[in-house]
Each structure stands twice: as C-alpha cells, then as structure tokens.
Amino acid sequence: MGRQFLSKSEEFVIMVVWICTAPLLDVNAHVKKEDIESSLGIIHEVSIKSLGTLCVTEQFRSLNVPVDTLRFESARQKADLAATLLQDLGVAHHNGLQDAISKNILVSDQNALSARVLALNASTGTLVNCAWWQRQGMEVGGPKKVAETIMEIGHRPSAEFPWYEDADSSPGLRSPKFVESPPNVSYRGWWTYPYYSCSARRWLMSYSVPIPPPGRRGLKGFLSLDVDVSHLEVDQCESVSDSLHVSIGVFHGSHKCHNVTSECIFKPPMNGAPWSRGRYQCRCRRGYYSPYHGGLFNGTLVEVAWEEYLENSTNSWETIFQCRKCAPGCHFCTDPSPCLATYHWPFRITLLSVSISCVFCTLVLNVYMFKHRKLKVFKVASPIFLSITLLGCATMYLEMAAIFPVLDMYSCIATKWTRHLGFCITYTALLMKTWRVSLTYRVKSAHKVKLTDKQLLQWMVPILLVMLIYLGTWTLSDTPTAEEIVDNDGLRFKQCAYNWWDHSLAIGEVLFLAWGVRVCYNVRNAESLYNEARLISYAIYNIAIVNIMMIAFHLFIFPRAGPDIKYFLGFIRTQLSTTTTTALVFGPKVIRVLRGQGDQWDNRARSRGVTASFSLNGIGLVPEEAPDLYQENEELKEEIQKLAAQIEFMKIVHMEMNNRHIKPKAGGYFSALNAPMVVHSPLTKQGILNKPPEEL
C-alpha cells in the first residue's frame, strides 16, 4: 500500500502515544455534510433492500463517514502483533502457526468477527494461499466462514473487497477505501469505512495490514481483521442519550427536525436493527405547539418530508412538521389560546393620569403653602412639617407610575421604595406634630414643655434613616423581582414577589400605626388652634383603616384578581389614604386663605382659652414677635412665689384675730409698736379674705 514500516520498538512507542492521546482526537472534525447525508441514504437503502435487490446485485455497500475506532483498539493491536509475527515467520509454509495465531490472537477478541491472511506473489500479485477464520458461535448453525466471494488460487484478489487494496495500484499512501489515520499517530495498517456485508448480514469494519516480503522476491502477505459494528446505533440527535457509549458520533445532529421549533428525541431500536435512519422523534420545544400528532412526529416521516421538501414536490415539512409558536407568555400550550392576562391600557392610563395629576397638585400646594407660610393658619402648623407631609404624599402617588407597566425587577424596586418610603415620610411628619400635642397636653406641672420644630426633626431623622437602611439592604441583598401568578381565568401575569422582607416591614408599619392611633386617642380632647390636632388624628385613623381594608381585599376578597383589578385596588388605596390625608390637613387651611381669614385667630379656640402650649408648634394667641420662653418661665415662677407668700400671710392673720388671748411676741410683727392701726376680722365682708388676690 505504498507506506514505510517501522521497527517493533517504534511501533510500541507509537502505540503508547496513541492510547494516551486517542481520547483527545476527533475523527469527525472534517466530515462533510454531504457525506453524512449520502451515508444516511445508504443506511436507509440497506435497511429496506438488504434482503432484496441489494444483495443480488452487490455484495458490499460502504459508507463515506468514519466511525470512532477507539473501542476496537485491542483488536487493532492484536492484528498488528499478528502481522509482525507473520512477517518474521513468513506467510507460505507455516499454516499451522498461522491458524494458531489467528484463532488465539485475532478471533479471540470479543469485537472480532473474522480474520483472513492472504499469501500473494510479490511480483505478479496473484493469490497463492488464503486462510480464513471466524469466531465461534457468531451465526446460527455453528462456526462457518464468511465466504463473501470465492477467491480462486492463481487470480488476483478482487478490488471490490472493501478490505483489500493492492499497494502497487494505489497512487498515494492511502487508498480512498480506508479512513485517514488520526494525526500524529502511525498504524501498521488502515481501518476501512463501515460497510454492509451481504454474506455476513452485518455492518462491518475491517483493519487491513500489508505484510511485506522479507526480500525483493518471494511472497507478500495481507492480513485483514473484521469487527462487527452492527450493535452501534445511528443516533441523529444532538442531545447525549443514555446509549452514547454505542452510538456513532458522526451522525449526531443530522436529524431533520425543525431545530428552532422542535427538538430531537432519540428512540432506541426495538426490533434489533440499530442501523436505520430516522430512529428519533421530533417534539415541539417549550413555547411551541402543533395541531398535528400532538406535537410529536416520527423521525422516518420527517426524513421523507425533508427529501420531498428538497425536491420541491411538497411543503409538508414546513406546514405539518414545523411547530407553531404559542401565544405570548405560554410555556406549554396545545393550541393558540392566550396564556397572559390582558391589560386594558386606556383604563390604566386614565388612573395613571389621575395619579400624576395628584403629584403635580401636591407640588403646587407645597409652593402655595410656602408662599403664604407667614399667615397664622400655616405658621402655627409648622410649615416645615407641612412641606415634608406633601413630599411624602407625592412619593406615594408615584407608586401608581411604578406598577403601571408590566412588572419587572426595576419596577418592583421602584414600587417598594415609593410605597414604604412615602408612607414613612407622610405618617412620621403627621405623627411628630400630634406627639408634641400629646406631651404638652399630659403635662401637669407649671413648667412648659419646650419642643421646637428642630427637636422634632431630630426625632424624625432616625426613623427615616432606619427606613432608608432597610430598603437599601433589601434592594442590594435580595433584590425584589416579579413572579408570575394566575388569575381566576387561568391567565398569567407578573406581580412583585412577597417574601419575609415584605412581611417584616408590614409588621413594623402595623406597630407604628398602632402607636400613632394611641397618640391620637390620647389627644382626642385636646384643643388646638384651627382644630388641627383633631384633623390630623382623623387622617391617621384613615390611613390605618384604609391599609387594613386593602390588605383584606388582596388576601381574602380578590386573591386571584386580574392585573387591572389589582391596579385599580392600588389606585383606590392611594386615593383613600393619600388624597384624604391631603384634604384633611390642607383643605381647611386653603379655604381660610381663599376666604381671607388665613391671618386671623380661630375665635372658637380663643373662646375656649386655647393657650400656646396646645398649638402644634408652640405658637398660640401671642403677638407676632417670637416669645422669650425662658423669661416667661421665670416670671411665672415669681408670680407663684408671691401667691404662696400671700397665702401664708392670710393664715397668720386669721390665727391672730381669732386668738386674742395670745399676746404678741415682743419685737414680733403684731407687737404694740409694730401693730397696724386697724385690723379687720378675716370673717367680715370687708376683710382681707374677701379681697381679690391682685389687691393683696
């Protein structure tokens, strides 16, 4: 076959290198798609004609694709060893030795089916001797030779044999009959392409080794070993099946399923014929369906439809065997029915427009309040806290913009932040003002409680800081995401997922609301300027009731409502809590300003004697200048001390007037020298006790 031969030591080194590197070699790397398709056609033809016209007109049918021979490495090594021994001993006069070698070395391998040794004339190439051996029990009826063709002595071996090629007739080092050896590896012989043998009724591969004559003249030998590859499976799918260890890798990915819409599922052979084309099923991929055959197509029919499609005879491969895309959002479907809930965008846009309008209204109201901040109706209500309240209301309105589109990770993050941060800002600002009234109202001492806006802000900042830290940690460590839920009609839509972060924050907000309700209950009888404490209490009550009602609606009444109903419930919750709070806190103030009464004191509060202590920022019925609270406190102390001294004086006078037998102590206050000229009885109408305190 026109190739050089190596020494035994070199062959041993090459053999070791091959065993170590063989798993890294890819024998299918340069196989053409045309060769794969033609080989599949041959397999199909053999599977339907092997018992018919094929074995009448032909004895062999070879493929054009290689098969990984690594699993037959032991048989190849034994063939190389036998060829080396026969080269040393000769092939003409050692038939007994040849028989022993073939039986004990070649045919003893579990993968070997048969072996043959040809003795050829070195100069003419005619056949001198031919020895055949076959492994025991390979066919029914006992051992017998695979007599593919009777080889007559004196004739040249036929070139039709897939395992034989005369080295003198081959122009190159390798005949097209044989597979190219892996790179960087040298064999003594060559592996053939897989071929079907009609005499053996099997798919075979042969390893052929030429045995050169010891001299220029004499007999040259030719050894060929056949291995049975009928047990290998033609797996045309890409996926790794359970039977990969017996599949032919070159055929992987050669199926005719529509790869975008369907996937190939290998179907193991059930009738003992693994060498057949189309032994798979095409199943619609996830998100696709077919109205035909339940979305599961037989591979043989698909192969036929593919050939007809290439011949432009029919288009059934595109119309019948191609799956159709499910409706948007469907993971599994059997028809084009929708799987996603429908969003009524005009309805949602209307609600969103109302919410955005409310945001602009709160900003305008904030500017309006800042412009008239010096009016008493705004001044006594702490303008800084009113601005913070409006900022929180605007943030809560923005929740409707966050949940407007189809929810995803970013919209869920915006939803959590706008809802909880807006609630915290609004509720804390209102509660701080009410808490100041509660502390002032409960004080029984003559000392005034000094709680300015700056002090309340110092209490408010830590609360907001805790909320910011909680929301930031939540966003970074366990980012809120959207999950799919199913409504009453079985349609899916996305909603922000709820986990222990939501539950923990909800518990905290409920406790915060409970504390606020308690504070409002404590100041239920307190009088404040413009009746603001009561209106803020109503707003806090309203926030608590609305949030509890909405939770009940979502959990018990509408647990599987559609996306539009949930969006509407969110709109109702925002309007009932935020808009109502804005109306209660700012409505009466704006009305008074519009009527021109914004700079007038509340006559009703004045008649009830509402003092500065019961206003929401410490400013009561006082002049425009800010009072000196320390000086006022000191003056009040002096007045109390004077009143105590007068009461003590009255007690002494009363005792002296009713006990005249007691003589005044010399040098005392009531002695003769120091006694007053006229002393009235404390019991008389003109007495000291009947005089008002300011005349004493």
XYZ file of C-alpha atoms in Angstrom:
696
model
C 0.000 0.000 0.000
C 2.920 2.276 -0.573
C 3.908 3.039 3.004
C 7.002 2.555 5.131
C 7.183 0.118 8.031
C 8.582 0.837 11.490
C 10.573 -1.266 13.900
C 8.926 -3.019 16.813
C 10.258 -0.526 19.388
C 8.975 2.401 17.339
C 5.604 0.699 16.969
C 5.416 0.171 20.731
C 6.143 3.863 21.409
C 3.560 4.932 18.850
C 1.038 2.545 20.356
C 1.553 4.048 23.831
C 1.242 7.577 22.443
C -1.960 6.627 20.659
C -3.533 5.141 23.774
C -2.700 8.292 25.756
C -3.864 10.772 23.123
C -6.713 8.947 21.444
C -9.482 10.377 23.662
C -8.431 13.865 22.577
C -8.759 13.158 18.858
C -11.863 13.998 16.896
C -12.324 11.744 13.902
C -15.468 13.614 12.858
C -13.936 17.071 12.711
C -13.578 17.218 8.894
C -16.581 15.153 7.809
C -18.636 16.912 5.151
C -22.359 17.272 5.484
C -22.822 15.797 2.007
C -21.006 12.640 3.058
C -23.203 12.310 6.134
C -26.368 12.691 4.078
C -25.209 10.204 1.467
C -24.267 7.723 4.209
C -27.704 8.102 5.782
C -29.198 7.383 2.375
C -27.107 4.221 2.095
C -28.184 3.115 5.579
C -31.807 3.664 4.644
C -31.376 1.787 1.380
C -29.658 -1.131 3.105
C -32.327 -1.309 5.801
C -35.106 -1.723 3.237
C -33.222 -3.625 0.481
C -30.770 -5.864 2.324
C -32.960 -8.884 1.718
C -33.994 -7.741 -1.738
C -32.194 -6.479 -4.806
C -29.171 -5.099 -2.969
C -27.589 -8.433 -2.107
C -28.359 -9.724 -5.602
C -26.510 -7.011 -7.483
C -23.922 -6.134 -4.844
C -22.116 -7.875 -2.053
C -20.891 -4.797 -0.213
C -22.090 -1.261 0.367
C -19.668 1.175 2.038
C -20.376 4.453 3.782
C -18.460 7.703 3.367
C -18.107 8.598 7.026
C -15.656 7.268 9.621
C -16.519 5.641 12.906
C -14.528 6.136 16.062
C -12.297 3.068 16.300
C -11.099 3.665 19.848
C -13.433 0.983 21.185
C -11.752 -1.523 18.836
C -8.220 -0.611 19.844
C -7.494 -4.014 21.370
C -8.423 -5.795 18.129
C -6.170 -3.447 16.138
C -3.244 -4.076 18.452
C -3.688 -7.852 18.115
C -3.805 -7.514 14.334
C -0.570 -5.503 14.355
C 1.035 -8.113 16.588
C -0.092 -10.969 14.329
C 1.161 -9.136 11.240
C 4.539 -8.610 12.855
C 4.835 -12.316 13.715
C 3.785 -13.393 10.234
C 6.299 -11.004 8.717
C 9.052 -12.590 10.753
C 7.914 -16.178 10.174
C 6.619 -15.832 6.648
C 3.170 -16.496 5.230
C 3.752 -19.543 2.982
C 4.922 -22.525 4.963
C 3.561 -22.011 8.458
C -0.144 -22.760 8.068
C -0.347 -24.389 11.475
C 1.250 -21.389 13.064
C -1.000 -19.079 11.114
C -4.031 -20.978 12.299
C -2.889 -20.767 15.905
C -2.114 -17.101 15.617
C -5.444 -16.270 14.027
C -7.505 -18.274 16.438
C -5.708 -17.350 19.636
C -4.814 -13.761 18.855
C -7.200 -12.372 16.255
C -10.521 -14.158 16.527
C -10.278 -14.444 20.303
C -11.013 -10.720 20.641
C -14.626 -10.114 21.607
C -15.037 -7.453 18.913
C -13.508 -9.551 16.103
C -15.872 -11.425 13.812
C -13.468 -12.975 11.338
C -9.930 -12.720 10.007
C -8.109 -13.666 6.830
C -4.482 -13.961 5.741
C -3.635 -13.812 2.026
C -0.343 -15.012 0.574
C 0.373 -13.122 -2.685
C 3.073 -13.439 -5.250
C 5.361 -10.494 -4.722
C 5.981 -9.911 -8.419
C 2.613 -10.768 -10.056
C 0.239 -10.116 -7.139
C -1.671 -13.347 -7.737
C -3.188 -15.230 -4.844
C -1.067 -18.160 -3.659
C -2.807 -19.098 -0.439
C -5.843 -17.847 1.501
C -6.666 -18.738 5.117
C -9.983 -17.775 6.790
C -11.007 -17.895 10.459
C -14.164 -16.883 12.202
C -15.084 -16.553 15.851
C -17.153 -19.374 17.251
C -20.930 -19.019 17.569
C -21.281 -15.865 15.549
C -24.011 -17.246 13.337
C -26.811 -19.737 13.730
C -25.792 -23.284 12.923
C -22.264 -23.188 14.315
C -18.997 -21.739 13.084
C -18.514 -21.144 9.386
C -16.503 -18.881 7.191
C -17.832 -15.611 5.855
C -17.479 -16.542 2.240
C -18.057 -13.142 0.694
C -16.617 -14.182 -2.645
C -14.757 -17.340 -3.635
C -11.154 -16.357 -4.120
C -9.594 -18.665 -6.674
C -5.964 -19.507 -6.328
C -3.914 -18.070 -9.135
C -6.040 -14.983 -9.578
C -5.523 -11.517 -8.213
C -7.844 -10.650 -5.308
C -10.791 -8.592 -6.427
C -10.581 -4.860 -5.822
C -14.290 -4.915 -4.896
C -13.414 -6.193 -1.472
C -13.720 -3.166 0.868
C -10.872 -4.534 2.959
C -8.385 -5.079 0.135
C -6.315 -2.643 -1.914
C -3.209 -3.526 -3.860
C -0.377 -1.285 -2.776
C 1.003 -1.166 -6.350
C -2.296 0.149 -7.742
C -2.665 2.898 -5.162
C -1.129 6.193 -6.321
C -0.809 7.563 -2.810
C -0.009 6.355 0.631
C -3.697 5.821 1.448
C -6.430 4.338 -0.686
C -9.840 6.096 -0.697
C -11.260 2.884 0.697
C -9.598 3.482 4.031
C -10.053 6.047 6.754
C -7.327 8.568 7.342
C -5.353 7.828 10.478
C -5.514 10.308 13.337
C -2.836 12.990 13.239
C 0.491 12.331 14.957
C -0.341 8.608 15.123
C 1.032 5.851 12.917
C -0.642 2.466 12.393
C 0.740 -0.582 10.647
C -2.469 -0.802 8.657
C -5.655 1.057 7.817
C -9.236 0.997 9.018
C -11.944 0.775 6.377
C -15.097 2.814 6.317
C -18.137 0.958 7.707
C -19.687 -1.310 5.087
C -22.553 -3.735 4.863
C -21.657 -7.328 4.031
C -24.431 -9.299 2.388
C -22.750 -12.606 3.164
C -22.484 -11.815 6.874
C -25.740 -9.808 7.000
C -23.915 -7.366 9.229
C -22.317 -3.957 9.288
C -18.570 -4.458 9.477
C -15.311 -2.585 9.663
C -12.014 -4.135 8.674
C -8.480 -3.432 9.730
C -6.080 -4.345 6.932
C -2.328 -4.740 7.357
C 0.073 -5.437 4.476
C 2.887 -7.891 5.226
C 5.899 -7.145 3.015
C 8.141 -9.986 1.789
C 11.412 -10.499 3.599
C 13.355 -9.910 0.363
C 12.790 -8.447 -3.061
C 11.233 -11.671 -4.246
C 9.002 -14.134 -2.590
C 5.544 -13.970 -1.084
C 3.999 -10.917 0.435
C 1.133 -11.225 2.828
C -2.050 -9.340 3.562
C -3.895 -9.605 6.881
C -7.424 -8.353 7.393
C -9.500 -8.382 10.583
C -13.273 -7.809 10.530
C -15.077 -6.332 13.520
C -18.826 -6.266 13.932
C -20.287 -2.764 14.285
C -23.930 -3.744 13.882
C -24.559 -3.098 17.552
C -23.696 0.578 17.160
C -26.655 2.917 16.976
C -27.305 5.625 14.428
C -28.248 8.479 16.763
C -29.084 11.577 14.703
C -29.974 13.806 17.685
C -27.677 16.381 19.231
C -28.515 15.509 22.810
C -26.455 12.956 24.677
C -28.615 9.881 25.029
C -28.288 7.068 27.517
C -26.809 4.854 24.819
C -23.995 7.201 23.849
C -21.410 4.513 24.500
C -22.717 2.525 21.492
C -23.783 5.388 19.223
C -21.992 6.701 16.150
C -20.965 10.245 16.895
C -20.601 11.316 13.278
C -24.368 11.189 12.823
C -25.146 13.423 15.786
C -27.087 16.498 14.688
C -28.127 15.030 11.326
C -31.820 14.862 12.172
C -34.389 16.730 10.092
C -36.413 18.257 12.899
C -37.053 21.947 12.582
C -34.371 22.917 15.048
C -35.908 26.235 16.095
C -39.378 24.969 16.899
C -38.756 21.327 17.807
C -36.136 19.115 19.413
C -34.881 15.654 18.535
C -35.549 12.778 20.938
C -33.633 9.580 20.214
C -35.743 6.437 20.114
C -33.736 3.290 20.919
C -34.266 0.408 18.482
C -36.889 -2.123 19.459
C -36.582 -4.593 16.596
C -32.846 -5.281 16.763
C -31.967 -3.004 13.819
C -29.948 -0.109 15.240
C -28.594 0.820 11.805
C -31.580 2.689 10.415
C -32.314 6.268 9.502
C -34.977 8.335 11.226
C -34.925 6.468 14.524
C -35.969 9.523 16.524
C -38.933 11.704 17.268
C -39.368 15.437 16.778
C -41.043 17.021 19.795
C -42.191 20.622 19.919
C -39.973 22.771 22.064
C -41.169 24.657 25.081
C -43.319 27.536 23.911
C -44.363 25.819 20.654
C -47.224 23.548 19.680
C -48.564 21.689 16.685
C -52.153 20.819 15.808
C -50.911 17.609 14.206
C -49.971 14.389 16.014
C -49.944 16.108 19.384
C -46.666 17.842 18.606
C -44.715 14.549 18.394
C -43.569 13.442 14.921
C -41.999 10.190 13.785
C -38.456 10.699 12.512
C -38.934 8.448 9.494
C -41.836 10.556 8.270
C -39.852 13.709 8.881
C -36.955 12.343 6.816
C -39.299 11.579 3.915
C -40.901 15.020 4.168
C -37.438 16.603 4.155
C -36.461 14.813 0.952
C -39.713 15.897 -0.679
C -39.084 19.437 0.508
C -35.649 19.436 -1.127
C -37.176 18.103 -4.332
C -39.878 20.831 -4.200
C -42.565 18.189 -4.504
C -44.450 19.024 -1.296
C -44.126 21.514 1.551
C -45.365 19.227 4.297
C -42.061 19.616 6.148
C -42.847 23.296 6.698
C -46.605 23.037 7.184
C -47.089 19.811 9.145
C -43.792 19.007 10.818
C -42.926 22.540 11.865
C -44.301 23.583 15.260
C -46.043 26.887 15.764
C -45.241 29.460 18.373
C -47.531 29.618 21.375
C -49.317 32.765 22.376
C -47.071 35.288 24.159
C -46.142 34.150 27.653
C -47.126 30.489 27.207
C -44.568 27.969 28.427
C -46.663 24.989 27.330
C -49.652 25.011 25.018
C -51.649 22.770 22.740
C -53.460 25.494 20.808
C -53.151 29.227 20.129
C -55.203 30.180 23.201
C -53.758 33.124 25.183
C -51.866 32.473 28.384
C -51.271 36.047 29.553
C -53.851 38.272 31.136
C -54.978 41.216 29.037
C -54.057 44.712 30.130
C -56.729 47.359 29.437
C -54.349 50.168 28.722
C -56.905 53.019 28.317
C -58.279 52.231 31.777
C -54.800 52.032 33.309
C -53.651 55.209 31.554
C -56.655 57.057 32.968
C -55.825 56.010 36.524
C -52.176 56.852 35.979
C -53.095 60.290 34.658
C -55.145 60.994 37.772
C -52.244 59.922 40.000
C -49.719 62.054 38.101
C -52.128 64.993 38.339
C -52.240 64.478 42.096
C -48.447 64.608 42.197
C -48.467 67.985 40.436
C -51.230 69.191 42.737
C -49.174 68.359 45.832
C -46.188 70.216 44.380
C -48.352 73.226 43.561
C -49.862 73.092 47.052
C -46.360 72.980 48.518
C -45.406 76.115 46.587
C -48.664 77.784 47.602
C -48.085 76.950 51.268
C -44.501 78.227 51.114
C -45.732 81.476 49.585
C -48.238 82.012 52.430
C -46.106 80.496 55.171
C -46.265 83.711 57.269
C -50.034 83.525 57.619
C -51.157 82.314 61.023
C -53.081 79.371 59.602
C -49.825 77.929 58.201
C -47.426 79.421 60.721
C -48.990 77.745 63.774
C -48.956 74.378 61.912
C -45.168 74.225 61.348
C -44.578 74.900 57.611
C -41.539 72.609 57.569
C -43.625 69.600 58.618
C -46.351 70.528 56.167
C -43.788 70.506 53.343
C -42.467 67.120 54.462
C -46.012 65.768 54.525
C -46.651 66.925 50.954
C -43.347 65.395 49.832
C -44.378 62.034 51.281
C -47.792 62.257 49.599
C -46.175 62.931 46.212
C -43.902 59.895 46.713
C -46.870 57.645 47.480
C -48.668 58.852 44.345
C -45.652 57.785 42.264
C -46.317 54.149 43.183
C -49.008 54.095 40.509
C -46.356 55.006 37.914
C -44.063 52.244 39.181
C -46.683 49.475 38.827
C -48.168 50.836 35.590
C -46.241 48.749 33.029
C -45.660 45.025 33.018
C -43.725 44.474 36.218
C -40.062 43.518 36.205
C -37.166 43.792 38.631
C -36.698 47.563 38.268
C -40.382 48.421 38.554
C -40.669 46.205 41.637
C -37.762 48.060 43.247
C -39.455 51.379 42.482
C -42.738 50.042 43.863
C -41.232 49.045 47.205
C -39.393 52.339 47.615
C -42.271 54.657 46.679
C -44.837 52.798 48.768
C -42.897 52.341 52.001
C -40.724 55.465 51.917
C -43.682 57.697 51.028
C -45.731 56.185 53.846
C -42.886 56.644 56.319
C -42.334 60.308 55.374
C -46.021 61.280 55.467
C -47.005 59.330 58.531
C -43.939 60.319 60.572
C -44.406 64.045 59.839
C -48.033 63.953 60.964
C -47.295 61.814 63.987
C -44.480 64.070 65.240
C -46.830 67.046 65.386
C -49.529 65.048 67.165
C -46.992 63.619 69.584
C -45.932 67.152 70.571
C -49.538 67.994 71.411
C -49.828 64.780 73.413
C -46.750 65.564 75.509
C -47.926 69.128 76.167
C -51.472 68.074 76.986
C -50.418 65.461 79.537
C -48.015 67.748 81.489
C -49.500 68.742 84.899
C -46.542 70.852 86.075
C -46.330 74.593 85.828
C -43.216 74.217 83.709
C -43.817 74.394 79.980
C -42.622 71.616 77.661
C -40.173 73.071 75.198
C -40.454 71.050 71.900
C -39.494 73.065 68.861
C -39.571 72.025 65.208
C -35.837 71.436 65.299
C -36.198 68.985 68.167
C -38.969 67.093 66.405
C -36.853 66.867 63.258
C -34.099 65.325 65.346
C -36.578 62.615 66.370
C -37.864 62.205 62.830
C -34.489 61.792 61.078
C -33.557 58.480 62.825
C -36.918 56.991 61.845
C -36.391 57.888 58.185
C -32.786 56.710 58.370
C -33.885 53.281 59.615
C -36.327 53.014 56.696
C -33.638 54.023 54.175
C -31.172 51.478 55.554
C -33.811 48.732 55.497
C -34.868 49.455 51.909
C -31.254 49.763 50.741
C -30.253 46.472 52.348
C -33.319 44.799 50.869
C -32.530 46.073 47.374
C -28.868 45.040 47.441
C -29.062 41.684 49.224
C -32.379 40.311 47.968
C -33.449 42.427 45.015
C -37.233 42.433 44.584
C -38.308 40.597 41.454
C -41.560 39.907 39.634
C -43.176 36.486 39.735
C -45.924 35.044 37.593
C -49.298 34.395 39.198
C -52.541 33.077 37.750
C -55.875 34.869 37.869
C -59.349 33.354 38.098
C -59.383 32.631 34.348
C -56.067 30.778 34.429
C -54.251 33.644 32.699
C -50.811 34.567 33.936
C -49.400 37.977 34.727
C -46.495 39.314 36.734
C -46.667 40.660 40.239
C -43.921 41.700 42.606
C -42.901 38.783 44.802
C -43.589 38.914 48.531
C -41.139 37.412 50.984
C -40.054 37.812 54.573
C -38.703 41.299 53.821
C -42.238 42.445 52.978
C -43.747 40.664 55.962
C -41.199 42.104 58.399
C -41.728 45.629 57.106
C -45.505 45.193 57.201
C -45.345 44.125 60.846
C -43.214 47.164 61.667
C -45.615 49.514 59.888
C -48.598 47.998 61.698
C -46.900 48.561 65.056
C -46.041 52.099 64.010
C -49.672 52.689 63.036
C -50.843 51.288 66.369
C -48.598 53.703 68.222
C -49.934 56.573 66.130
C -53.530 55.601 66.839
C -52.766 55.537 70.552
C -51.214 59.012 70.432
C -54.261 60.332 68.587
C -56.545 58.755 71.154
C -54.630 60.486 73.965
C -55.198 63.943 72.427
C -58.826 63.379 71.477
C -59.974 66.039 74.000
C -57.108 68.473 73.468
C -57.933 71.855 71.955
C -55.613 73.251 69.289
C -55.625 76.223 67.016
C -57.750 75.765 63.907
C -58.690 72.321 65.256
C -55.635 70.848 63.510
C -54.828 68.154 66.064
C -58.224 66.574 65.552
C -57.944 66.706 61.761
C -54.523 65.067 61.855
C -55.939 62.366 64.134
C -58.678 61.736 61.600
C -56.049 61.444 58.858
C -54.028 58.904 60.868
C -57.168 56.903 61.657
C -57.999 56.941 57.959
C -54.522 55.700 56.946
C -54.753 52.791 59.379
C -58.268 51.787 58.319
C -57.554 52.031 54.573
C -54.373 49.940 54.756
C -56.081 47.232 56.816
C -59.033 47.144 54.411
C -56.797 46.912 51.330
C -54.828 44.035 52.866
C -58.113 42.222 53.486
C -59.221 42.863 49.900
C -55.998 41.487 48.424
C -55.799 38.416 50.663
C -59.413 37.343 51.119
C -61.779 39.029 48.655
C -59.657 39.326 45.493
C -56.775 36.862 45.976
C -56.710 35.896 42.280
C -57.881 39.104 40.681
C -56.558 40.177 37.305
C -53.888 42.820 36.790
C -56.354 45.612 36.066
C -58.367 44.955 39.231
C -55.172 44.893 41.295
C -54.083 48.143 39.680
C -57.472 49.656 40.468
C -57.240 48.499 44.094
C -53.845 50.147 44.340
C -55.330 53.343 42.942
C -58.192 53.241 45.448
C -55.783 52.663 48.328
C -53.606 55.582 47.249
C -56.532 57.937 46.820
C -58.306 56.974 50.047
C -55.159 57.273 52.142
C -53.086 59.990 50.465
C -55.737 62.237 48.945
C -57.874 62.076 52.080
C -54.858 62.978 54.234
C -54.090 65.962 51.993
C -57.717 67.101 52.094
C -57.997 66.841 55.890
C -54.695 68.548 56.700
C -54.559 71.228 53.999
C -58.170 71.644 52.901
C -59.398 73.844 55.794
C -56.230 75.953 55.666
C -56.525 76.673 51.960
C -60.216 77.523 52.352
C -59.439 80.035 55.114
C -56.748 81.653 52.979
C -59.091 81.873 49.999
C -61.730 83.496 52.231
C -59.195 85.990 53.534
C -59.164 84.540 57.054
C -55.747 82.986 56.951
C -54.206 85.615 59.196
C -56.990 85.640 61.802
C -57.100 83.654 65.030
C -59.636 80.955 65.443
C -62.416 82.620 67.524
C -63.686 79.268 68.669
C -60.279 78.340 70.077
C -59.910 81.774 71.634
C -63.269 81.459 73.426
C -62.230 78.088 74.821
C -58.999 79.504 76.157
C -56.590 77.593 73.959
C -53.089 78.527 75.030
C -49.792 78.426 73.239
C -48.978 75.079 74.793
C -51.753 73.331 72.858
C -50.806 74.600 69.401
C -48.919 72.255 67.099
C -45.731 74.296 67.071
C -45.855 76.136 70.391
C -47.291 79.381 68.967
C -50.606 80.483 70.394
C -52.532 83.710 70.958
C -49.445 85.893 71.227
C -48.070 88.876 69.326
C -46.182 88.446 66.075
C -42.795 88.573 67.814
C -41.454 85.233 68.973
C -41.743 84.958 72.801
C -38.792 84.506 75.165
C -39.780 81.233 76.713
C -37.093 81.296 79.416
C -38.030 84.786 80.598
C -41.708 83.895 80.577
C -40.965 80.831 82.675
C -39.003 82.846 85.252
C -41.812 85.402 85.534
C -44.275 82.633 86.147
C -42.095 81.301 88.963
C -42.025 84.725 90.643
C -45.802 85.060 90.469
C -46.249 81.671 92.091
C -43.847 82.607 94.901
C -45.786 85.848 95.580
C -49.047 83.932 95.697
C -47.571 81.464 98.196
C -46.367 84.313 100.473
C -49.805 85.968 100.445
C -51.487 82.706 101.370
C -49.093 82.277 104.320
C -49.800 85.836 105.469
C -53.528 85.184 105.384
C -53.130 82.113 107.551
C -51.220 84.064 110.241
C -53.739 86.909 110.273
C -56.603 84.507 110.640
C -54.931 82.797 113.583
C -54.175 86.093 115.460
C -57.615 87.532 115.032
C -59.372 84.500 116.404
C -56.972 84.011 119.353
C -56.834 87.433 121.090
C -55.739 85.983 124.419
C -52.373 85.238 122.914
C -50.080 88.127 123.492
C -47.915 89.247 120.658
C -44.310 88.388 120.963
C -42.052 91.313 121.718
C -40.444 92.526 118.543
C -42.866 90.458 116.502
C -44.893 91.586 113.564
C -48.066 92.027 115.649
C -46.406 93.699 118.707
C -47.747 97.022 120.041
C -45.105 99.017 118.393
C -45.468 97.332 115.040
C -49.176 96.511 115.115
C -51.311 98.163 112.447
C -53.785 100.810 113.448
C -56.887 98.993 112.182
C -57.269 95.267 111.905
C -60.354 93.757 110.261
C -61.595 90.365 111.065
C -60.949 87.892 108.337
C -64.558 86.797 108.637
C -66.002 90.223 107.737
C -67.129 91.019 104.235
C -64.553 93.796 104.023
C -61.826 91.539 105.340
C -58.642 90.539 103.707
C -60.042 87.218 102.539
C -62.703 88.960 100.501
C -60.224 90.992 98.563
C -59.053 89.778 95.214
C -55.514 88.385 95.128
C -54.224 91.175 92.920
C -55.076 93.773 95.701
C -53.095 91.981 98.414
